[in-house]
């Protein structure tokens, strides 16, 4: 078995599998254009033609459109399979390359001749394990897709109650036949897409259909267009669209890599002004943590999730209130419960990160027992709604925080108007204005004690002195390394 896997791994080119995934994505796009054209023609024909013959023709065209939609579903599912296989092969080949740099020689049968470095032999073994696991999963998934393409779809006999928990939704979904699942994906994406407890791969398929519907309805939607461009991108981990709501500033939940199959999952909650217009920058921050985690530990798969499913404040006066954080916290808890319910394999290590006002959302979510996260991290926080780490329903040693000494957030005193006054003072007084306004950081911030103050009781990790409010994710920074280590569970 080892010899066969190693032989395949040596000749497998991950970029070719990325090309396969991209081809399936393009087929899905073509089918979407054809389905949209049929929809237009269907409407025009129905308005101009009536009678028995017209009804028969319209029914035939409608059936063809449904088949095109189902074909899109199958294309995206094949794309998911090929994309995940490519990423796994990249990790496996990186492990082999690391072993090679240590001077390891590997025979054709996969046996190792090592210069005495046990780490190298472990890396070779991990590479073969990653490759074998990926090969088995891809083969099993493609076999299921082949079978699904050859059978008719059918509506499910029942639906979960509106009050069903993510775990109950997951059990309901697992009890459906493949034909019933495909029917729901193709016909009811708007109902299925936001449902916590549905596997990430299936939510992604439903939400991609929903995204295309919304783009067709809204002619000018830069946020939706940018989101669609990222979903079509073949550079880096495949994106999974887990939630979409384009009302107001827009909301979206996007994962890079399948969180249901990852060893580690980091969920990033952004802060003030976050919306569809700014999602690319927020997603890149979460992505850098996952990339760094993979660099540190290629044997472990890491998925990064941008959770933008709350109404983030747009202005300072809105950010001075905890109301939006309190409104968003229940949805965040439910989303994390959904990730736990849909795990496909051993339980993943779940890390929850809140930045700026997002840390208030995380803090509100973490005050009640049962939060489905192993570690909670606050970055550049204005306070999290409590005064000590012990006030959070998170085990001791699993609350983390960092604030750069150049981050203006630490000067946000309890009175909401004080920051505005300090900004005015800093601008009004030449040269020494900033020093007068921001002479020292406050321990008590808008939403409680500064979590980066030692007396709060969190595990503190370093950040660059010049990181400001957004530089925590800069490549090469100590905070990025710390976030990756926390995600992997290796931080001390």
Tab-separated table of C-alpha atoms in Angstrom:
chain	number	residue	atom	x	y	z
A	1	UNK	CA	0.000	0.000	0.000
A	2	UNK	CA	2.776	2.453	0.955
A	3	UNK	CA	4.659	1.753	-2.277
A	4	UNK	CA	1.556	2.370	-4.399
A	5	UNK	CA	0.664	5.613	-2.612
A	6	UNK	CA	4.231	6.911	-2.776
A	7	UNK	CA	4.495	6.107	-6.475
A	8	UNK	CA	1.266	7.996	-7.172
A	9	UNK	CA	2.305	10.905	-4.997
A	10	UNK	CA	5.590	11.312	-6.870
A	11	UNK	CA	3.857	11.673	-10.236
A	12	UNK	CA	0.771	13.607	-9.139
A	13	UNK	CA	0.836	17.247	-10.204
A	14	UNK	CA	-1.520	19.242	-7.950
A	15	UNK	CA	-1.758	22.021	-10.533
A	16	UNK	CA	-3.371	19.625	-12.995
A	17	UNK	CA	-6.056	18.816	-10.440
A	18	UNK	CA	-6.593	22.530	-9.877
A	19	UNK	CA	-7.103	22.739	-13.619
A	20	UNK	CA	-9.675	19.949	-13.439
A	21	UNK	CA	-11.524	21.806	-10.681
A	22	UNK	CA	-11.466	25.029	-12.693
A	23	UNK	CA	-12.850	23.207	-15.726
A	24	UNK	CA	-15.803	21.925	-13.688
A	25	UNK	CA	-16.360	25.452	-12.385
A	26	UNK	CA	-16.446	26.770	-15.940
A	27	UNK	CA	-18.923	24.098	-16.989
A	28	UNK	CA	-21.120	25.213	-14.100
A	29	UNK	CA	-20.862	28.817	-15.291
A	30	UNK	CA	-21.787	27.847	-18.856
A	31	UNK	CA	-24.781	25.858	-17.637
A	32	UNK	CA	-25.815	28.874	-15.592
A	33	UNK	CA	-25.802	31.125	-18.636
A	34	UNK	CA	-27.835	28.593	-20.606
A	35	UNK	CA	-30.336	28.229	-17.756
A	36	UNK	CA	-30.686	32.014	-17.504
A	37	UNK	CA	-31.290	32.230	-21.249
A	38	UNK	CA	-33.956	29.534	-21.021
A	39	UNK	CA	-35.639	31.407	-18.179
A	40	UNK	CA	-35.848	34.536	-20.336
A	41	UNK	CA	-37.174	32.624	-23.328
A	42	UNK	CA	-39.665	30.806	-21.127
A	43	UNK	CA	-41.108	34.099	-19.878
A	44	UNK	CA	-41.378	35.551	-23.365
A	45	UNK	CA	-42.976	32.422	-24.796
A	46	UNK	CA	-45.508	32.160	-21.973
A	47	UNK	CA	-46.584	35.742	-22.630
A	48	UNK	CA	-47.081	35.233	-26.372
A	49	UNK	CA	-48.321	31.664	-26.756
A	50	UNK	CA	-51.181	29.725	-25.157
A	51	UNK	CA	-53.030	26.472	-25.588
A	52	UNK	CA	-52.238	22.777	-25.152
A	53	UNK	CA	-49.218	22.826	-27.440
A	54	UNK	CA	-47.833	25.855	-25.643
A	55	UNK	CA	-48.268	24.194	-22.258
A	56	UNK	CA	-46.465	21.066	-23.449
A	57	UNK	CA	-43.607	23.072	-24.940
A	58	UNK	CA	-43.229	25.235	-21.857
A	59	UNK	CA	-43.185	22.163	-19.612
A	60	UNK	CA	-40.457	20.631	-21.780
A	61	UNK	CA	-38.320	23.771	-21.618
A	62	UNK	CA	-38.853	24.079	-17.847
A	63	UNK	CA	-37.715	20.477	-17.406
A	64	UNK	CA	-34.609	21.210	-19.460
A	65	UNK	CA	-33.841	24.208	-17.273
A	66	UNK	CA	-34.140	22.068	-14.128
A	67	UNK	CA	-31.692	19.584	-15.622
A	68	UNK	CA	-29.239	22.401	-16.300
A	69	UNK	CA	-29.502	23.547	-12.682
A	70	UNK	CA	-28.920	20.001	-11.464
A	71	UNK	CA	-25.938	19.753	-13.815
A	72	UNK	CA	-24.516	22.884	-12.167
A	73	UNK	CA	-24.908	21.249	-8.763
A	74	UNK	CA	-22.970	18.201	-9.957
A	75	UNK	CA	-20.278	20.393	-11.534
A	76	UNK	CA	-19.678	22.281	-8.300
A	77	UNK	CA	-19.560	19.037	-6.341
A	78	UNK	CA	-16.924	17.667	-8.731
A	79	UNK	CA	-15.056	20.969	-8.436
A	80	UNK	CA	-15.050	20.644	-4.639
A	81	UNK	CA	-13.647	17.123	-4.860
A	82	UNK	CA	-10.853	18.007	-7.278
A	83	UNK	CA	-9.947	21.189	-5.379
A	84	UNK	CA	-9.646	19.460	-2.012
A	85	UNK	CA	-7.610	16.647	-3.583
A	86	UNK	CA	-5.199	19.190	-5.107
A	87	UNK	CA	-4.708	20.991	-1.786
A	88	UNK	CA	-4.045	17.690	0.010
A	89	UNK	CA	-1.479	16.702	-2.613
A	90	UNK	CA	0.264	20.056	-2.174
A	91	UNK	CA	0.513	19.459	1.564
A	92	UNK	CA	1.803	15.920	1.029
A	93	UNK	CA	4.427	17.020	-1.487
A	94	UNK	CA	5.564	19.814	0.835
A	95	UNK	CA	6.119	17.232	3.576
A	96	UNK	CA	8.222	15.141	1.175
A	97	UNK	CA	10.190	18.237	0.178
A	98	UNK	CA	10.891	19.026	3.824
A	99	UNK	CA	12.142	15.514	4.406
A	100	UNK	CA	14.324	15.809	1.313
A	101	UNK	CA	15.890	19.006	2.630
A	102	UNK	CA	16.860	17.066	5.739
A	103	UNK	CA	18.808	14.640	3.573
A	104	UNK	CA	16.310	11.787	3.545
A	105	UNK	CA	16.484	9.228	0.745
A	106	UNK	CA	13.263	7.430	-0.172
A	107	UNK	CA	13.243	4.130	-2.053
A	108	UNK	CA	10.722	3.394	-4.802
A	109	UNK	CA	8.650	1.347	-2.361
A	110	UNK	CA	8.315	4.332	-0.018
A	111	UNK	CA	10.757	3.077	2.610
A	112	UNK	CA	12.981	5.717	4.184
A	113	UNK	CA	16.736	5.862	4.459
A	114	UNK	CA	17.286	8.664	6.930
A	115	UNK	CA	20.505	10.320	8.055
A	116	UNK	CA	19.339	9.934	11.630
A	117	UNK	CA	16.775	12.718	11.843
A	118	UNK	CA	13.548	11.163	13.195
A	119	UNK	CA	11.561	14.238	12.157
A	120	UNK	CA	12.258	13.513	8.496
A	121	UNK	CA	10.932	9.969	8.728
A	122	UNK	CA	7.818	11.293	10.455
A	123	UNK	CA	7.301	13.792	7.631
A	124	UNK	CA	7.501	11.074	4.992
A	125	UNK	CA	5.015	8.944	6.901
A	126	UNK	CA	2.678	11.938	7.273
A	127	UNK	CA	2.945	12.714	3.553
A	128	UNK	CA	1.926	9.191	2.600
A	129	UNK	CA	-0.929	9.261	5.120
A	130	UNK	CA	-2.244	12.602	3.801
A	131	UNK	CA	-2.052	11.374	0.205
A	132	UNK	CA	-3.738	8.042	0.927
A	133	UNK	CA	-6.539	9.681	2.875
A	134	UNK	CA	-7.119	12.265	0.134
A	135	UNK	CA	-7.136	9.590	-2.564
A	136	UNK	CA	-9.682	7.473	-0.692
A	137	UNK	CA	-11.977	10.444	-0.077
A	138	UNK	CA	-11.798	11.686	-3.651
A	139	UNK	CA	-12.524	8.236	-5.070
A	140	UNK	CA	-15.478	7.735	-2.722
A	141	UNK	CA	-16.889	11.189	-3.499
A	142	UNK	CA	-16.599	10.774	-7.266
A	143	UNK	CA	-18.293	7.372	-7.076
A	144	UNK	CA	-21.230	8.981	-5.251
A	145	UNK	CA	-21.415	11.795	-7.789
A	146	UNK	CA	-21.431	9.333	-10.666
A	147	UNK	CA	-24.317	7.461	-9.070
A	148	UNK	CA	-26.188	10.699	-8.332
A	149	UNK	CA	-25.936	11.806	-11.959
A	150	UNK	CA	-27.678	8.635	-13.110
A	151	UNK	CA	-30.753	8.736	-10.885
A	152	UNK	CA	-33.761	11.081	-10.838
A	153	UNK	CA	-34.206	13.523	-7.982
A	154	UNK	CA	-37.160	13.486	-5.603
A	155	UNK	CA	-38.499	15.879	-2.945
A	156	UNK	CA	-37.925	14.876	0.699
A	157	UNK	CA	-40.899	13.650	2.740
A	158	UNK	CA	-40.404	16.187	5.544
A	159	UNK	CA	-38.460	19.226	6.748
A	160	UNK	CA	-36.886	20.082	10.097
A	161	UNK	CA	-38.863	22.406	12.336
A	162	UNK	CA	-37.904	26.061	12.346
A	163	UNK	CA	-36.745	25.644	15.946
A	164	UNK	CA	-34.507	22.646	15.164
A	165	UNK	CA	-30.949	22.837	16.479
A	166	UNK	CA	-27.994	22.488	14.082
A	167	UNK	CA	-27.453	18.960	15.411
A	168	UNK	CA	-31.073	18.076	14.620
A	169	UNK	CA	-30.760	19.602	11.143
A	170	UNK	CA	-27.600	17.566	10.581
A	171	UNK	CA	-29.338	14.329	11.548
A	172	UNK	CA	-32.260	15.156	9.245
A	173	UNK	CA	-29.909	15.830	6.326
A	174	UNK	CA	-27.977	12.617	6.955
A	175	UNK	CA	-31.245	10.674	6.809
A	176	UNK	CA	-32.132	11.895	3.306
A	177	UNK	CA	-31.339	9.945	0.166
A	178	UNK	CA	-28.900	11.361	-2.379
A	179	UNK	CA	-31.833	12.003	-4.731
A	180	UNK	CA	-33.645	14.021	-2.055
A	181	UNK	CA	-30.572	16.097	-1.226
A	182	UNK	CA	-29.913	16.887	-4.884
A	183	UNK	CA	-33.549	17.917	-5.326
A	184	UNK	CA	-33.310	20.392	-2.453
A	185	UNK	CA	-29.997	21.799	-3.666
A	186	UNK	CA	-31.356	22.379	-7.163
A	187	UNK	CA	-34.815	23.678	-6.263
A	188	UNK	CA	-34.611	25.404	-2.851
A	189	UNK	CA	-31.176	27.017	-2.490
A	190	UNK	CA	-32.539	30.089	-0.681
A	191	UNK	CA	-33.984	27.891	2.084
A	192	UNK	CA	-31.053	25.495	2.307
A	193	UNK	CA	-28.127	27.920	2.019
A	194	UNK	CA	-28.361	29.647	5.417
A	195	UNK	CA	-29.330	26.510	7.357
A	196	UNK	CA	-26.790	25.732	10.102
A	197	UNK	CA	-26.295	21.983	10.366
A	198	UNK	CA	-26.060	21.407	6.600
A	199	UNK	CA	-22.558	20.300	5.471
A	200	UNK	CA	-20.346	23.097	4.177
A	201	UNK	CA	-20.022	21.579	0.707
A	202	UNK	CA	-23.800	21.455	0.276
A	203	UNK	CA	-24.344	24.952	1.672
A	204	UNK	CA	-21.723	26.221	-0.740
A	205	UNK	CA	-23.562	24.705	-3.694
A	206	UNK	CA	-26.902	26.164	-2.599
A	207	UNK	CA	-25.458	29.605	-1.914
A	208	UNK	CA	-23.653	29.737	-5.262
A	209	UNK	CA	-27.008	29.233	-6.954
A	210	UNK	CA	-28.498	31.915	-4.719
A	211	UNK	CA	-25.644	34.303	-5.519
A	212	UNK	CA	-26.227	33.935	-9.252
A	213	UNK	CA	-29.941	34.577	-8.775
A	214	UNK	CA	-29.251	37.764	-6.827
A	215	UNK	CA	-26.687	39.021	-9.353
A	216	UNK	CA	-29.220	38.522	-12.136
A	217	UNK	CA	-31.822	40.504	-10.190
A	218	UNK	CA	-29.497	43.327	-9.095
A	219	UNK	CA	-27.724	44.838	-12.073
A	220	UNK	CA	-25.150	46.868	-10.139
A	221	UNK	CA	-23.800	45.044	-7.104
A	222	UNK	CA	-20.007	45.478	-6.702
A	223	UNK	CA	-19.988	43.480	-3.470
A	224	UNK	CA	-21.730	40.508	-5.075
A	225	UNK	CA	-19.463	40.739	-8.116
A	226	UNK	CA	-16.330	40.727	-5.943
A	227	UNK	CA	-17.672	37.742	-4.030
A	228	UNK	CA	-18.401	35.891	-7.283
A	229	UNK	CA	-14.877	36.635	-8.526
A	230	UNK	CA	-13.348	35.110	-5.381
A	231	UNK	CA	-15.549	32.029	-5.683
A	232	UNK	CA	-14.367	31.570	-9.269
A	233	UNK	CA	-10.691	32.030	-8.355
A	234	UNK	CA	-8.454	28.972	-8.626
A	235	UNK	CA	-5.555	30.527	-6.695
A	236	UNK	CA	-5.216	29.171	-3.167
A	237	UNK	CA	-7.727	27.115	-1.180
A	238	UNK	CA	-11.185	26.690	-2.652
A	239	UNK	CA	-13.757	29.117	-1.258
A	240	UNK	CA	-17.019	27.823	0.239
A	241	UNK	CA	-19.946	30.243	0.425
A	242	UNK	CA	-21.764	29.311	3.636
A	243	UNK	CA	-24.106	32.290	3.957
A	244	UNK	CA	-25.268	35.164	1.784
A	245	UNK	CA	-27.483	38.150	2.527
A	246	UNK	CA	-27.114	41.196	0.278
A	247	UNK	CA	-29.461	43.470	2.199
A	248	UNK	CA	-28.000	46.821	3.372
A	249	UNK	CA	-24.169	46.532	3.549
A	250	UNK	CA	-24.471	42.808	2.936
A	251	UNK	CA	-23.478	39.759	4.940
A	252	UNK	CA	-21.546	36.661	3.975
A	253	UNK	CA	-19.842	33.685	5.568
A	254	UNK	CA	-16.979	32.329	3.469
A	255	UNK	CA	-14.633	29.444	4.277
A	256	UNK	CA	-11.306	28.782	2.591
A	257	UNK	CA	-11.058	25.011	2.516
A	258	UNK	CA	-13.825	22.679	3.650
A	259	UNK	CA	-14.239	23.256	7.416
A	260	UNK	CA	-16.063	19.949	7.831
A	261	UNK	CA	-12.962	18.006	6.800
A	262	UNK	CA	-10.247	20.194	8.304
A	263	UNK	CA	-8.130	19.337	11.327
A	264	UNK	CA	-8.207	22.969	12.460
A	265	UNK	CA	-10.759	25.713	11.817
A	266	UNK	CA	-10.259	29.396	12.567
A	267	UNK	CA	-13.369	31.596	12.486
A	268	UNK	CA	-12.622	35.301	12.088
A	269	UNK	CA	-15.204	37.884	13.198
A	270	UNK	CA	-14.418	41.353	11.776
A	271	UNK	CA	-15.277	44.691	13.309
A	272	UNK	CA	-16.511	48.143	12.415
A	273	UNK	CA	-17.490	48.904	8.765
A	274	UNK	CA	-17.281	45.239	7.729
A	275	UNK	CA	-19.598	44.370	4.834
A	276	UNK	CA	-19.611	42.839	1.376
A	277	UNK	CA	-17.694	45.827	0.038
A	278	UNK	CA	-14.757	45.072	2.368
A	279	UNK	CA	-15.007	41.296	2.625
A	280	UNK	CA	-11.903	40.639	0.471
A	281	UNK	CA	-9.583	42.354	2.938
A	282	UNK	CA	-11.136	40.616	5.927
A	283	UNK	CA	-10.991	37.240	4.180
A	284	UNK	CA	-7.316	37.739	3.377
A	285	UNK	CA	-6.560	38.253	7.075
A	286	UNK	CA	-8.192	34.973	8.020
A	287	UNK	CA	-6.454	33.299	5.074
A	288	UNK	CA	-3.015	34.387	6.270
A	289	UNK	CA	-3.543	32.617	9.589
A	290	UNK	CA	-4.468	29.384	7.803
A	291	UNK	CA	-1.535	29.754	5.395
A	292	UNK	CA	0.895	30.266	8.261
A	293	UNK	CA	-0.585	27.323	10.162
A	294	UNK	CA	-0.075	25.128	7.093
A	295	UNK	CA	3.522	26.343	6.770
A	296	UNK	CA	4.164	25.435	10.404
A	297	UNK	CA	2.353	22.089	10.195
A	298	UNK	CA	1.673	20.790	6.647
A	299	UNK	CA	0.458	17.476	8.045
A	300	UNK	CA	-2.618	19.215	9.481
A	301	UNK	CA	-5.307	20.788	7.309
A	302	UNK	CA	-6.570	24.221	8.347
A	303	UNK	CA	-9.706	25.991	7.140
A	304	UNK	CA	-10.208	29.739	7.604
A	305	UNK	CA	-13.739	31.114	7.942
A	306	UNK	CA	-14.767	34.750	7.627
A	307	UNK	CA	-17.963	35.125	9.647
A	308	UNK	CA	-19.657	38.334	8.576
A	309	UNK	CA	-23.232	37.553	9.579
A	310	UNK	CA	-24.051	40.525	11.788
A	311	UNK	CA	-24.770	44.194	11.231
A	312	UNK	CA	-21.341	45.688	11.913
A	313	UNK	CA	-21.359	49.344	13.002
A	314	UNK	CA	-20.405	51.929	10.401
A	315	UNK	CA	-19.776	54.934	12.646
A	316	UNK	CA	-18.078	55.582	15.989
A	317	UNK	CA	-21.335	56.396	17.760
A	318	UNK	CA	-22.783	53.049	16.606
A	319	UNK	CA	-19.624	51.248	17.736
A	320	UNK	CA	-20.006	52.782	21.201
A	321	UNK	CA	-23.046	50.571	21.823
A	322	UNK	CA	-23.010	46.817	22.433
A	323	UNK	CA	-26.435	46.445	20.816
A	324	UNK	CA	-25.171	45.119	17.484
A	325	UNK	CA	-22.818	42.687	19.197
A	326	UNK	CA	-25.629	41.382	21.386
A	327	UNK	CA	-27.827	40.934	18.316
A	328	UNK	CA	-25.112	39.050	16.425
A	329	UNK	CA	-23.869	36.763	19.212
A	330	UNK	CA	-26.690	34.148	19.016
A	331	UNK	CA	-26.133	33.681	15.270
A	332	UNK	CA	-22.398	33.219	15.865
A	333	UNK	CA	-23.023	30.583	18.532
A	334	UNK	CA	-25.438	28.744	16.242
A	335	UNK	CA	-22.965	28.839	13.358
A	336	UNK	CA	-20.246	27.289	15.524
A	337	UNK	CA	-22.704	24.633	16.710
A	338	UNK	CA	-23.363	23.896	13.053
A	339	UNK	CA	-19.648	23.417	12.370
A	340	UNK	CA	-19.477	20.921	15.218
A	341	UNK	CA	-22.559	19.078	13.957
A	342	UNK	CA	-21.258	18.652	10.399
A	343	UNK	CA	-17.696	17.543	11.131
A	344	UNK	CA	-16.741	14.718	8.788
A	345	UNK	CA	-14.111	12.874	10.789
A	346	UNK	CA	-12.417	13.479	14.145
A	347	UNK	CA	-13.499	16.722	15.864
A	348	UNK	CA	-11.636	19.712	14.489
A	349	UNK	CA	-9.844	22.175	16.700
A	350	UNK	CA	-12.076	25.281	16.583
A	351	UNK	CA	-10.539	28.713	17.208
A	352	UNK	CA	-12.704	31.838	17.373
A	353	UNK	CA	-11.038	35.206	16.711
A	354	UNK	CA	-12.673	38.602	17.178
A	355	UNK	CA	-11.025	41.768	15.890
A	356	UNK	CA	-11.961	45.251	17.081
A	357	UNK	CA	-15.768	45.428	17.469
A	358	UNK	CA	-15.831	41.774	16.382
A	359	UNK	CA	-14.219	40.949	19.730
A	360	UNK	CA	-17.320	42.379	21.423
A	361	UNK	CA	-19.472	39.978	19.386
A	362	UNK	CA	-17.196	37.099	20.384
A	363	UNK	CA	-17.230	38.200	24.018
A	364	UNK	CA	-21.029	38.294	24.088
A	365	UNK	CA	-21.158	34.838	22.486
A	366	UNK	CA	-18.671	33.459	25.019
A	367	UNK	CA	-20.460	34.568	28.185
A	368	UNK	CA	-22.849	31.603	28.103
A	369	UNK	CA	-21.729	27.999	28.564
A	370	UNK	CA	-21.674	25.721	25.560
A	371	UNK	CA	-19.737	27.825	23.047
A	372	UNK	CA	-18.483	25.382	20.409
A	373	UNK	CA	-14.916	26.688	20.338
A	374	UNK	CA	-11.696	25.405	21.878
A	375	UNK	CA	-9.973	28.787	22.066
A	376	UNK	CA	-11.207	32.378	22.017
A	377	UNK	CA	-8.916	35.150	20.772
A	378	UNK	CA	-9.301	38.927	21.044
A	379	UNK	CA	-7.254	41.170	18.753
A	380	UNK	CA	-7.207	44.963	19.003
A	381	UNK	CA	-10.196	44.869	21.336
A	382	UNK	CA	-12.217	47.760	22.827
A	383	UNK	CA	-13.304	45.401	25.629
A	384	UNK	CA	-15.395	42.261	25.418
A	385	UNK	CA	-18.286	42.901	27.803
A	386	UNK	CA	-16.657	41.412	30.910
A	387	UNK	CA	-13.820	42.461	33.219
A	388	UNK	CA	-11.917	39.182	33.572
A	389	UNK	CA	-11.288	36.073	31.514
A	390	UNK	CA	-12.916	34.108	34.314
A	391	UNK	CA	-16.227	35.806	33.512
A	392	UNK	CA	-16.269	34.043	30.145
A	393	UNK	CA	-17.583	30.497	29.798
A	394	UNK	CA	-14.244	29.393	28.343
A	395	UNK	CA	-11.774	27.070	30.116
A	396	UNK	CA	-8.808	28.718	31.814
A	397	UNK	CA	-5.830	29.061	29.530
A	398	UNK	CA	-7.945	29.197	26.386
A	399	UNK	CA	-8.650	32.939	26.276
A	400	UNK	CA	-6.027	34.920	24.344
A	401	UNK	CA	-5.498	38.599	23.628
A	402	UNK	CA	-3.103	41.032	21.982
A	403	UNK	CA	-3.141	44.776	21.390
A	404	UNK	CA	-0.296	46.605	19.692
A	405	UNK	CA	0.993	49.593	21.600
A	406	UNK	CA	0.321	51.652	18.446
A	407	UNK	CA	-3.316	50.518	18.215
A	408	UNK	CA	-5.608	53.475	18.859
A	409	UNK	CA	-8.321	51.150	20.223
A	410	UNK	CA	-6.619	50.950	23.619
A	411	UNK	CA	-7.288	54.638	24.163
A	412	UNK	CA	-11.055	54.188	23.919
A	413	UNK	CA	-12.062	55.186	27.457
A	414	UNK	CA	-15.454	54.176	28.892
A	415	UNK	CA	-17.212	57.415	27.916
A	416	UNK	CA	-18.100	56.929	24.221
A	417	UNK	CA	-17.517	60.591	23.412
A	418	UNK	CA	-13.994	60.633	24.815
A	419	UNK	CA	-12.354	59.085	21.770
A	420	UNK	CA	-13.906	61.718	19.507
A	421	UNK	CA	-12.671	64.462	21.834
A	422	UNK	CA	-9.177	62.988	21.843
A	423	UNK	CA	-9.116	62.790	18.064
A	424	UNK	CA	-10.173	66.444	17.917
A	425	UNK	CA	-7.425	67.394	20.382
A	426	UNK	CA	-4.801	65.433	18.475
A	427	UNK	CA	-5.729	67.262	15.271
A	428	UNK	CA	-6.086	70.722	16.825
A	429	UNK	CA	-2.772	71.039	18.694
A	430	UNK	CA	0.312	71.083	16.435
A	431	UNK	CA	3.110	68.579	17.099
A	432	UNK	CA	2.221	67.674	20.677
A	433	UNK	CA	-1.505	67.122	20.091
A	434	UNK	CA	-1.267	63.312	19.727
A	435	UNK	CA	0.911	63.067	22.838
A	436	UNK	CA	-1.536	65.132	24.873
A	437	UNK	CA	-4.543	63.207	23.623
A	438	UNK	CA	-3.114	59.712	23.847
A	439	UNK	CA	-0.650	59.879	26.710
A	440	UNK	CA	-1.317	56.384	28.009
A	441	UNK	CA	-3.569	53.440	27.228
A	442	UNK	CA	-6.660	52.864	29.320
A	443	UNK	CA	-7.217	49.692	31.289
A	444	UNK	CA	-10.979	50.231	31.236
A	445	UNK	CA	-12.354	50.551	27.718
A	446	UNK	CA	-15.811	51.010	26.218
A	447	UNK	CA	-16.866	47.436	26.870
A	448	UNK	CA	-15.031	46.522	30.049
A	449	UNK	CA	-11.493	45.893	31.180
A	450	UNK	CA	-8.850	45.779	28.465
A	451	UNK	CA	-8.412	42.052	27.669
A	452	UNK	CA	-4.763	42.751	26.812
A	453	UNK	CA	-4.088	44.065	30.306
A	454	UNK	CA	-2.443	41.346	32.451
A	455	UNK	CA	-5.031	41.753	35.205
A	456	UNK	CA	-7.793	40.622	32.808
A	457	UNK	CA	-6.339	37.111	32.986
A	458	UNK	CA	-6.066	36.207	29.297
A	459	UNK	CA	-3.014	34.540	27.793
A	460	UNK	CA	-1.209	37.441	26.127
A	461	UNK	CA	0.670	37.057	22.860
A	462	UNK	CA	3.008	39.567	21.214
A	463	UNK	CA	2.253	41.935	18.371
A	464	UNK	CA	4.476	44.352	16.491
A	465	UNK	CA	4.816	47.775	18.152
A	466	UNK	CA	3.924	49.425	14.837
A	467	UNK	CA	1.028	47.104	13.945
A	468	UNK	CA	-1.569	49.810	14.493
A	469	UNK	CA	-5.125	48.521	14.285
A	470	UNK	CA	-4.816	46.338	11.177
A	471	UNK	CA	-1.246	45.040	11.111
A	472	UNK	CA	-1.741	41.956	13.285
A	473	UNK	CA	-1.952	39.773	10.165
A	474	UNK	CA	1.122	41.148	8.402
A	475	UNK	CA	3.365	38.384	7.122
A	476	UNK	CA	6.386	37.875	9.339
A	477	UNK	CA	4.735	39.504	12.352
A	478	UNK	CA	4.842	37.856	15.795
A	479	UNK	CA	1.065	38.153	16.106
A	480	UNK	CA	0.493	36.162	12.902
A	481	UNK	CA	2.787	33.409	14.165
A	482	UNK	CA	0.954	33.411	17.492
A	483	UNK	CA	-2.473	33.224	15.834
A	484	UNK	CA	-1.301	30.287	13.723
A	485	UNK	CA	0.113	28.504	16.779
A	486	UNK	CA	-3.121	29.032	18.718
A	487	UNK	CA	-5.039	27.613	15.761
A	488	UNK	CA	-2.788	24.544	15.766
A	489	UNK	CA	-2.992	24.174	19.540
A	490	UNK	CA	0.783	24.559	19.955
A	491	UNK	CA	0.893	28.055	21.507
A	492	UNK	CA	2.399	28.349	24.943
